[in-house]
PDB file of C-alpha atoms in Angstrom:
ATOM      1  CA  MET A 142      18.446 -29.703 -46.149  1.00 52.00           C
ATOM      2  CA  ASN A 143      21.492 -31.570 -47.403  1.00 48.00           C
ATOM      3  CA  ILE A 144      24.915 -30.189 -46.814  1.00 49.00           C
ATOM      4  CA  LEU A 145      27.760 -31.425 -48.918  1.00 47.00           C
ATOM      5  CA  ALA A 146      31.185 -30.882 -47.556  1.00 47.00           C
ATOM      6  CA  ASP A 147      34.632 -32.648 -48.629  1.00 46.00           C
ATOM      7  CA  THR A 148      33.875 -35.624 -50.638  1.00 40.00           C
ATOM      8  CA  SER A 149      35.803 -38.837 -50.624  1.00 38.00           C
ATOM      9  CA  ASP A 150      38.090 -40.205 -53.307  1.00 39.00           C
ATOM     10  CA  THR A 151      35.104 -42.312 -54.552  1.00 37.00           C
ATOM     11  CA  GLY A 152      33.347 -39.305 -55.497  1.00 39.00           C
ATOM     12  CA  LYS A 153      30.238 -40.080 -53.126  1.00 39.00           C
ATOM     13  CA  SER A 154      29.345 -37.240 -50.806  1.00 39.00           C
ATOM     14  CA  THR A 155      27.842 -38.094 -47.318  1.00 39.00           C
ATOM     15  CA  ALA A 156      24.438 -36.566 -48.533  1.00 40.00           C
ATOM     16  CA  SER A 157      24.340 -39.032 -51.612  1.00 38.00           C
ATOM     17  CA  GLN A 158      24.768 -41.831 -49.564  1.00 40.00           C
ATOM     18  CA  GLU A 159      22.073 -40.795 -46.882  1.00 45.00           C
ATOM     19  CA  ALA A 160      19.804 -39.834 -49.792  1.00 44.00           C
ATOM     20  CA  GLY A 161      19.474 -43.291 -51.458  1.00 48.00           C
ATOM     21  CA  PRO A 162      18.257 -43.494 -55.339  1.00 51.00           C
ATOM     22  CA  VAL A 163      18.950 -40.422 -57.357  1.00 54.00           C
ATOM     23  CA  LEU A 164      16.472 -37.759 -57.676  1.00 55.00           C
ATOM     24  CA  ALA A 165      15.387 -36.348 -60.712  1.00 58.00           C
ATOM     25  CA  ILE A 166      14.938 -32.493 -60.152  1.00 58.00           C
ATOM     26  CA  PRO A 167      13.459 -30.345 -63.031  1.00 70.00           C
ATOM     27  CA  THR A 168      15.305 -27.058 -62.072  1.00 82.00           C
ATOM     28  CA  ALA A 169      17.969 -25.851 -60.095  1.00 85.00           C
ATOM     29  CA  ARG A 170      19.246 -22.422 -58.934  1.00 87.00           C
ATOM     30  CA  PHE A 171      22.741 -21.440 -57.930  1.00 90.00           C
ATOM     31  CA  GLU A 172      23.684 -18.877 -55.431  1.00 90.00           C
ATOM     32  CA  GLN A 173      26.735 -17.861 -53.917  1.00 92.00           C
ATOM     33  CA  ALA A 174      26.907 -17.529 -50.009  1.00 93.00           C
ATOM     34  CA  SER A 175      29.518 -17.496 -47.144  1.00 93.00           C
ATOM     35  CA  LEU A 176      29.451 -20.674 -45.505  1.00 94.00           C
ATOM     36  CA  PRO A 177      31.315 -22.367 -42.650  1.00 93.00           C
ATOM     37  CA  VAL A 178      34.667 -23.704 -43.094  1.00 93.00           C
ATOM     38  CA  GLY A 179      34.442 -27.171 -44.478  1.00 92.00           C
ATOM     39  CA  THR A 180      30.878 -26.802 -45.874  1.00 93.00           C
ATOM     40  CA  LYS A 181      31.323 -25.843 -49.361  1.00 93.00           C
ATOM     41  CA  VAL A 182      27.741 -26.455 -50.774  1.00 92.00           C
ATOM     42  CA  ILE A 183      24.483 -26.599 -49.424  1.00 92.00           C
ATOM     43  CA  HIS A 184      21.162 -28.098 -51.445  1.00 88.00           C
ATOM     44  CA  GLU A 185      17.653 -27.394 -50.217  1.00 86.00           C
ATOM     45  CA  LEU A 186      14.691 -28.879 -52.324  1.00 82.00           C
ATOM     46  CA  LYS A 187      11.894 -26.147 -52.698  1.00 80.00           C
ATOM     47  CA  GLY A 188       8.794 -27.441 -54.585  1.00 75.00           C
ATOM     48  CA  SER A 189       9.930 -29.062 -57.599  1.00 71.00           C
ATOM     49  CA  GLY A 190      13.225 -27.144 -57.792  1.00 81.00           C
ATOM     50  CA  LEU A 191      16.702 -27.347 -56.038  1.00 84.00           C
ATOM     51  CA  ASP A 192      18.156 -24.433 -54.365  1.00 88.00           C
ATOM     52  CA  VAL A 193      22.069 -24.674 -54.100  1.00 90.00           C
ATOM     53  CA  LYS A 194      24.174 -22.370 -52.136  1.00 92.00           C
ATOM     54  CA  TYR A 195      27.841 -22.483 -52.774  1.00 93.00           C
ATOM     55  CA  ASP A 196      30.821 -20.793 -51.061  1.00 94.00           C
ATOM     56  CA  PRO A 197      33.104 -19.328 -53.822  1.00 93.00           C
ATOM     57  CA  ALA A 198      35.970 -18.861 -51.135  1.00 93.00           C
ATOM     58  CA  GLN A 199      35.968 -22.702 -51.134  1.00 94.00           C
ATOM     59  CA  ILE A 200      34.739 -23.951 -54.427  1.00 94.00           C
ATOM     60  CA  ASN A 201      34.346 -22.523 -57.687  1.00 92.00           C
ATOM     61  CA  ALA A 202      31.163 -22.611 -59.889  1.00 92.00           C
ATOM     62  CA  LEU A 203      31.885 -25.342 -62.258  1.00 91.00           C
ATOM     63  CA  ASP A 204      32.995 -27.626 -59.368  1.00 91.00           C
ATOM     64  CA  ALA A 205      30.027 -26.819 -57.408  1.00 90.00           C
ATOM     65  CA  ARG A 206      27.741 -27.884 -60.386  1.00 89.00           C
ATOM     66  CA  LEU A 207      29.686 -31.077 -60.832  1.00 87.00           C
ATOM     67  CA  LEU A 208      29.623 -31.923 -57.140  1.00 85.00           C
ATOM     68  CA  SER A 209      25.904 -31.669 -56.903  1.00 81.00           C
ATOM     69  CA  ASN A 210      25.440 -33.691 -60.061  1.00 78.00           C
ATOM     70  CA  ILE A 211      27.014 -36.406 -58.031  1.00 67.00           C
ATOM     71  CA  TYR A 212      23.763 -36.932 -55.862  1.00 63.00           C
ATOM     72  CA  VAL A 213      21.121 -35.217 -58.269  1.00 67.00           C
ATOM     73  CA  ASP A 214      20.489 -34.802 -61.721  1.00 71.00           C
ATOM     74  CA  PHE A 215      19.266 -31.119 -62.519  1.00 76.00           C
ATOM     75  CA  THR A 216      18.910 -28.764 -65.118  1.00 83.00           C
ATOM     76  CA  GLU A 217      19.435 -25.027 -64.984  1.00 84.00           C
ATOM     77  CA  GLY A 218      18.207 -24.388 -68.638  1.00 81.00           C
ATOM     78  CA  GLU A 219      19.744 -25.288 -72.104  1.00 81.00           C
ATOM     79  CA  GLN A 220      22.662 -22.646 -72.094  1.00 82.00           C
ATOM     80  CA  VAL A 221      23.777 -23.179 -68.600  1.00 87.00           C
ATOM     81  CA  ASP A 222      23.565 -27.106 -68.712  1.00 85.00           C
ATOM     82  CA  GLY A 223      25.427 -27.021 -71.818  1.00 85.00           C
ATOM     83  CA  LEU A 224      28.297 -25.105 -70.064  1.00 86.00           C
ATOM     84  CA  ARG A 225      28.430 -27.518 -67.231  1.00 85.00           C
ATOM     85  CA  GLU A 226      28.522 -30.420 -69.773  1.00 86.00           C
ATOM     86  CA  LEU A 227      31.222 -28.794 -71.572  1.00 86.00           C
ATOM     87  CA  GLY A 228      33.054 -28.240 -68.084  1.00 86.00           C
ATOM     88  CA  ARG A 229      32.879 -31.891 -67.388  1.00 84.00           C
ATOM     89  CA  LYS A 230      34.676 -32.964 -70.618  1.00 85.00           C
ATOM     90  CA  ALA A 231      37.209 -30.464 -70.026  1.00 82.00           C
ATOM     91  CA  PHE A 232      37.488 -31.898 -66.611  1.00 75.00           C
ATOM     92  CA  GLY A 233      41.612 -32.252 -65.985  1.00 77.00           C
ATOM     93  CA  ASP A 234      42.342 -29.457 -68.390  1.00 82.00           C
ATOM     94  CA  THR A 235      42.997 -26.785 -66.047  1.00 84.00           C
ATOM     95  CA  ALA A 236      42.624 -23.947 -68.402  1.00 84.00           C
ATOM     96  CA  SER A 237      39.176 -24.929 -70.039  1.00 84.00           C
ATOM     97  CA  SER A 238      37.986 -25.680 -66.519  1.00 86.00           C
ATOM     98  CA  SER A 239      39.153 -22.442 -65.235  1.00 88.00           C
ATOM     99  CA  LEU A 240      37.250 -20.690 -68.104  1.00 88.00           C
ATOM    100  CA  TYR A 241      34.273 -22.624 -67.688  1.00 88.00           C
ATOM    101  CA  ALA A 242      34.215 -21.821 -63.900  1.00 90.00           C
ATOM    102  CA  ALA A 243      34.724 -18.207 -64.619  1.00 91.00           C
ATOM    103  CA  VAL A 244      31.745 -17.866 -67.025  1.00 91.00           C
ATOM    104  CA  LEU A 245      29.336 -19.899 -64.596  1.00 92.00           C
ATOM    105  CA  ASP A 246      30.812 -17.565 -61.646  1.00 92.00           C
ATOM    106  CA  SER A 247      29.574 -14.687 -63.688  1.00 91.00           C
ATOM    107  CA  ILE A 248      26.348 -15.986 -64.323  1.00 90.00           C
ATOM    108  CA  ASP A 249      25.847 -16.776 -60.962  1.00 89.00           C
ATOM    109  CA  HIS A 250      27.081 -13.384 -59.709  1.00 87.00           C
ATOM    110  CA  SER A 251      24.731 -11.524 -62.064  1.00 86.00           C
ATOM    111  CA  GLY A 252      21.967 -13.766 -62.474  1.00 84.00           C
ATOM    112  CA  ASP A 253      21.571 -13.164 -66.055  1.00 86.00           C
ATOM    113  CA  ALA A 254      22.734 -16.142 -67.985  1.00 86.00           C
ATOM    114  CA  PRO A 255      21.700 -15.018 -71.535  1.00 86.00           C
ATOM    115  CA  ALA A 256      23.674 -11.590 -71.113  1.00 87.00           C
ATOM    116  CA  VAL A 257      26.793 -13.390 -69.757  1.00 88.00           C
ATOM    117  CA  ILE A 258      26.880 -15.996 -72.611  1.00 86.00           C
ATOM    118  CA  ALA A 259      26.396 -13.486 -75.337  1.00 84.00           C
ATOM    119  CA  ARG A 260      29.247 -11.283 -74.040  1.00 85.00           C
ATOM    120  CA  VAL A 261      31.358 -14.444 -73.973  1.00 84.00           C
ATOM    121  CA  VAL A 262      30.341 -15.259 -77.632  1.00 80.00           C
ATOM    122  CA  GLU A 263      30.969 -11.608 -78.489  1.00 79.00           C
ATOM    123  CA  LEU A 264      34.570 -11.668 -76.811  1.00 79.00           C
ATOM    124  CA  PHE A 265      35.439 -14.959 -78.624  1.00 76.00           C
ATOM    125  CA  GLY A 266      34.181 -13.554 -81.794  1.00 66.00           C
ATOM    126  CA  HIS A 267      36.967 -10.811 -81.432  1.00 58.00           C
ATOM    127  CA  VAL A 268      39.310 -13.711 -80.850  1.00 55.00           C
ATOM    128  CA  ARG A 269      38.701 -15.770 -83.697  1.00 57.00           C
ATOM    129  CA  GLY A 270      38.867 -12.884 -85.788  1.00 56.00           C
ATOM    130  CA  GLU A 271      35.019 -12.637 -86.956  1.00 60.00           C
ATOM    131  CA  ALA A 272      33.569  -9.236 -87.983  1.00 67.00           C
ATOM    132  CA  PRO A 273      31.557  -7.814 -85.042  1.00 74.00           C
ATOM    133  CA  ALA A 274      28.209  -6.185 -85.788  1.00 82.00           C
ATOM    134  CA  PRO A 275      28.274  -2.811 -87.245  1.00 88.00           C
ATOM    135  CA  CYS A 276      26.364  -0.146 -85.325  1.00 89.00           C
ATOM    136  CA  SER A 277      22.717  -0.403 -85.796  1.00 87.00           C
ATOM    137  CA  ARG A 278      21.799   3.056 -85.120  1.00 88.00           C
ATOM    138  CA  TYR A 279      23.998   5.157 -87.192  1.00 91.00           C
ATOM    139  CA  GLY A 280      25.296   4.324 -90.549  1.00 92.00           C
ATOM    140  CA  TRP A 281      28.243   6.812 -90.166  1.00 93.00           C
ATOM    141  CA  CYS A 282      29.286   5.221 -86.809  1.00 93.00           C
ATOM    142  CA  VAL A 283      32.403   3.229 -87.004  1.00 91.00           C
ATOM    143  CA  GLU A 284      31.979   1.616 -83.550  1.00 89.00           C
ATOM    144  CA  THR A 285      31.057  -1.981 -83.318  1.00 86.00           C
ATOM    145  CA  GLY A 286      29.544  -4.548 -81.246  1.00 81.00           C
ATOM    146  CA  ALA A 287      27.701  -3.257 -78.071  1.00 80.00           C
ATOM    147  CA  HIS A 288      28.527   0.450 -77.484  1.00 82.00           C
ATOM    148  CA  VAL A 289      26.596   3.566 -76.369  1.00 83.00           C
ATOM    149  CA  GLU A 290      28.731   6.335 -77.490  1.00 87.00           C
ATOM    150  CA  HIS A 291      29.072   6.619 -81.543  1.00 92.00           C
ATOM    151  CA  THR A 292      31.893   8.041 -83.277  1.00 92.00           C
ATOM    152  CA  GLY A 293      32.399   8.597 -87.146  1.00 92.00           C
ATOM    153  CA  ASP A 294      35.334   8.864 -89.439  1.00 87.00           C
ATOM    154  CA  SER A 295      37.089  12.054 -89.451  1.00 89.00           C
ATOM    155  CA  VAL A 296      37.548  14.383 -92.549  1.00 93.00           C
ATOM    156  CA  GLU A 297      41.083  15.927 -92.729  1.00 92.00           C
ATOM    157  CA  PRO A 298      42.417  18.767 -94.926  1.00 91.00           C
ATOM    158  CA  LEU A 299      45.198  16.588 -96.446  1.00 91.00           C
ATOM    159  CA  PHE A 300      46.496  19.748 -98.465  1.00 91.00           C
ATOM    160  CA  LEU A 301      47.863  21.088 -95.309  1.00 90.00           C
ATOM    161  CA  GLU A 302      50.673  19.739 -93.373  1.00 91.00           C
ATOM    162  CA  GLU A 303      49.790  17.074 -90.709  1.00 88.00           C
ATOM    163  CA  ASP A 304      50.504  19.150 -87.818  1.00 88.00           C
ATOM    164  CA  ARG A 305      47.923  21.745 -89.238  1.00 89.00           C
ATOM    165  CA  ARG A 306      45.094  19.997 -89.709  1.00 89.00           C
ATOM    166  CA  GLU A 307      43.334  19.760 -86.778  1.00 90.00           C
ATOM    167  CA  LEU A 308      41.781  23.124 -87.179  1.00 89.00           C
ATOM    168  CA  LEU A 309      39.632  22.234 -90.281  1.00 92.00           C
ATOM    169  CA  ALA A 310      39.471  18.573 -89.539  1.00 93.00           C
ATOM    170  CA  ALA A 311      35.692  17.501 -88.971  1.00 95.00           C
ATOM    171  CA  GLY A 312      33.998  14.328 -87.726  1.00 94.00           C
ATOM    172  CA  LEU A 313      30.841  13.263 -86.289  1.00 95.00           C
ATOM    173  CA  THR A 314      30.024  11.981 -82.651  1.00 94.00           C
ATOM    174  CA  HIS A 315      26.943  11.138 -80.522  1.00 93.00           C
ATOM    175  CA  TRP A 316      28.066  10.861 -76.743  1.00 86.00           C
ATOM    176  CA  SER A 317      25.967  12.471 -74.206  1.00 79.00           C
ATOM    177  CA  LYS A 318      24.342  15.488 -75.902  1.00 82.00           C
ATOM    178  CA  GLY A 319      23.327  14.196 -79.073  1.00 88.00           C
ATOM    179  CA  VAL A 320      24.874  13.984 -82.504  1.00 92.00           C
ATOM    180  CA  ARG A 321      27.607  16.492 -82.621  1.00 94.00           C
ATOM    181  CA  VAL A 322      29.794  17.768 -85.533  1.00 95.00           C
ATOM    182  CA  GLY A 323      33.356  18.325 -84.733  1.00 94.00           C
ATOM    183  CA  PHE A 324      34.527  21.228 -86.604  1.00 95.00           C
ATOM    184  CA  LEU A 325      37.015  24.192 -85.996  1.00 93.00           C
ATOM    185  CA  GLU A 326      37.981  22.517 -82.724  1.00 92.00           C
ATOM    186  CA  GLN A 327      34.520  22.921 -81.348  1.00 93.00           C
ATOM    187  CA  ASP A 328      31.735  20.392 -80.813  1.00 92.00           C
ATOM    188  CA  LEU A 329      28.660  21.928 -82.799  1.00 94.00           C
ATOM    189  CA  THR A 330      25.123  20.916 -83.411  1.00 94.00           C
ATOM    190  CA  PRO A 331      24.464  20.335 -87.057  1.00 94.00           C
ATOM    191  CA  ALA A 332      22.731  23.705 -87.309  1.00 95.00           C
ATOM    192  CA  ASP A 333      25.552  25.460 -85.807  1.00 96.00           C
ATOM    193  CA  ALA A 334      28.135  23.726 -87.934  1.00 95.00           C
ATOM    194  CA  ARG A 335      26.296  25.136 -91.150  1.00 96.00           C
ATOM    195  CA  ILE A 336      26.708  28.418 -89.680  1.00 96.00           C
ATOM    196  CA  LYS A 337      30.251  27.954 -89.370  1.00 95.00           C
ATOM    197  CA  LEU A 338      30.582  26.321 -92.554  1.00 96.00           C
ATOM    198  CA  ALA A 339      28.993  29.398 -94.261  1.00 96.00           C
ATOM    199  CA  GLU A 340      31.354  31.655 -92.562  1.00 96.00           C
ATOM    200  CA  VAL A 341      34.460  29.501 -93.980  1.00 95.00           C
ATOM    201  CA  ARG A 342      33.083  29.674 -97.320  1.00 95.00           C
ATOM    202  CA  ALA A 343      32.481  33.380 -97.237  1.00 96.00           C
ATOM    203  CA  HIS A 344      36.113  33.873 -95.797  1.00 96.00           C
ATOM    204  CA  LEU A 345      37.207  31.593 -98.839  1.00 95.00           C
ATOM    205  CA  ASP A 346      35.153  33.812-101.373  1.00 95.00           C
ATOM    206  CA  ALA A 347      37.136  36.828 -99.818  1.00 95.00           C
ATOM    207  CA  VAL A 348      40.376  34.821-100.629  1.00 95.00           C
ATOM    208  CA  GLU A 349      39.166  33.945-103.859  1.00 94.00           C
ATOM    209  CA  GLN A 350      38.699  37.661-104.466  1.00 94.00           C
ATOM    210  CA  LEU A 351      41.889  38.795-103.302  1.00 94.00           C
ATOM    211  CA  ILE A 352      43.406  36.260-105.947  1.00 94.00           C
ATOM    212  CA  ASP A 353      41.211  37.825-108.474  1.00 92.00           C
ATOM    213  CA  TYR A 354      42.951  41.165-107.620  1.00 92.00           C
ATOM    214  CA  ALA A 355      46.397  39.640-107.917  1.00 93.00           C
ATOM    215  CA  GLU A 356      45.830  38.158-111.221  1.00 91.00           C
ATOM    216  CA  GLY A 357      44.667  41.632-112.490  1.00 87.00           C
ATOM    217  CA  ALA A 358      47.566  43.436-111.429  1.00 81.00           C
ATOM    218  CA  GLN A 359      49.972  41.256-113.167  1.00 71.00           C
TER     219      GLN A 359
END
């Protein structure tokens, strides 16, 4: 086991000086752990891989990788290696380095690099103003990106004053109980909504009949 504590100004760790030639390690796995004060990173060779434990209270995820690369070359996978290299290029830029450190920290914490990177790409897509992906399940759903609750546009009776429209407004949702039709201030199944709509139509027919009576009385 090799332990890296504080490095000198030359960028060489004690472990690197003792290890001799730089090793070529095919794979590496980073794990967060609580380590003794002064011990930031621990390396352990296991088969053809390198297990790296680092203490997030003493060193961030990006610096742990940069420090590890002082004494050994390794690969974590194309995506994470790419982040590490971007972090290396951003070294000295506090904002950029903090960003890459936060992403790598999330990867180490979750163990799911593709999911974390996909989420970051989605978030930056919003920042750049790119149109997020529409709902892949319902054509009427107005939600975009990753979502589990579905909401559609509402249809409002514009002929009424704004403060009186809610009763006759209608819309579609799919939350925890399947697709529902919001109508008459109720969440109705499609079948129940049709029944209520038929009742409203019957009422309107009755209203129309009253109008006919009124016109005949003139």
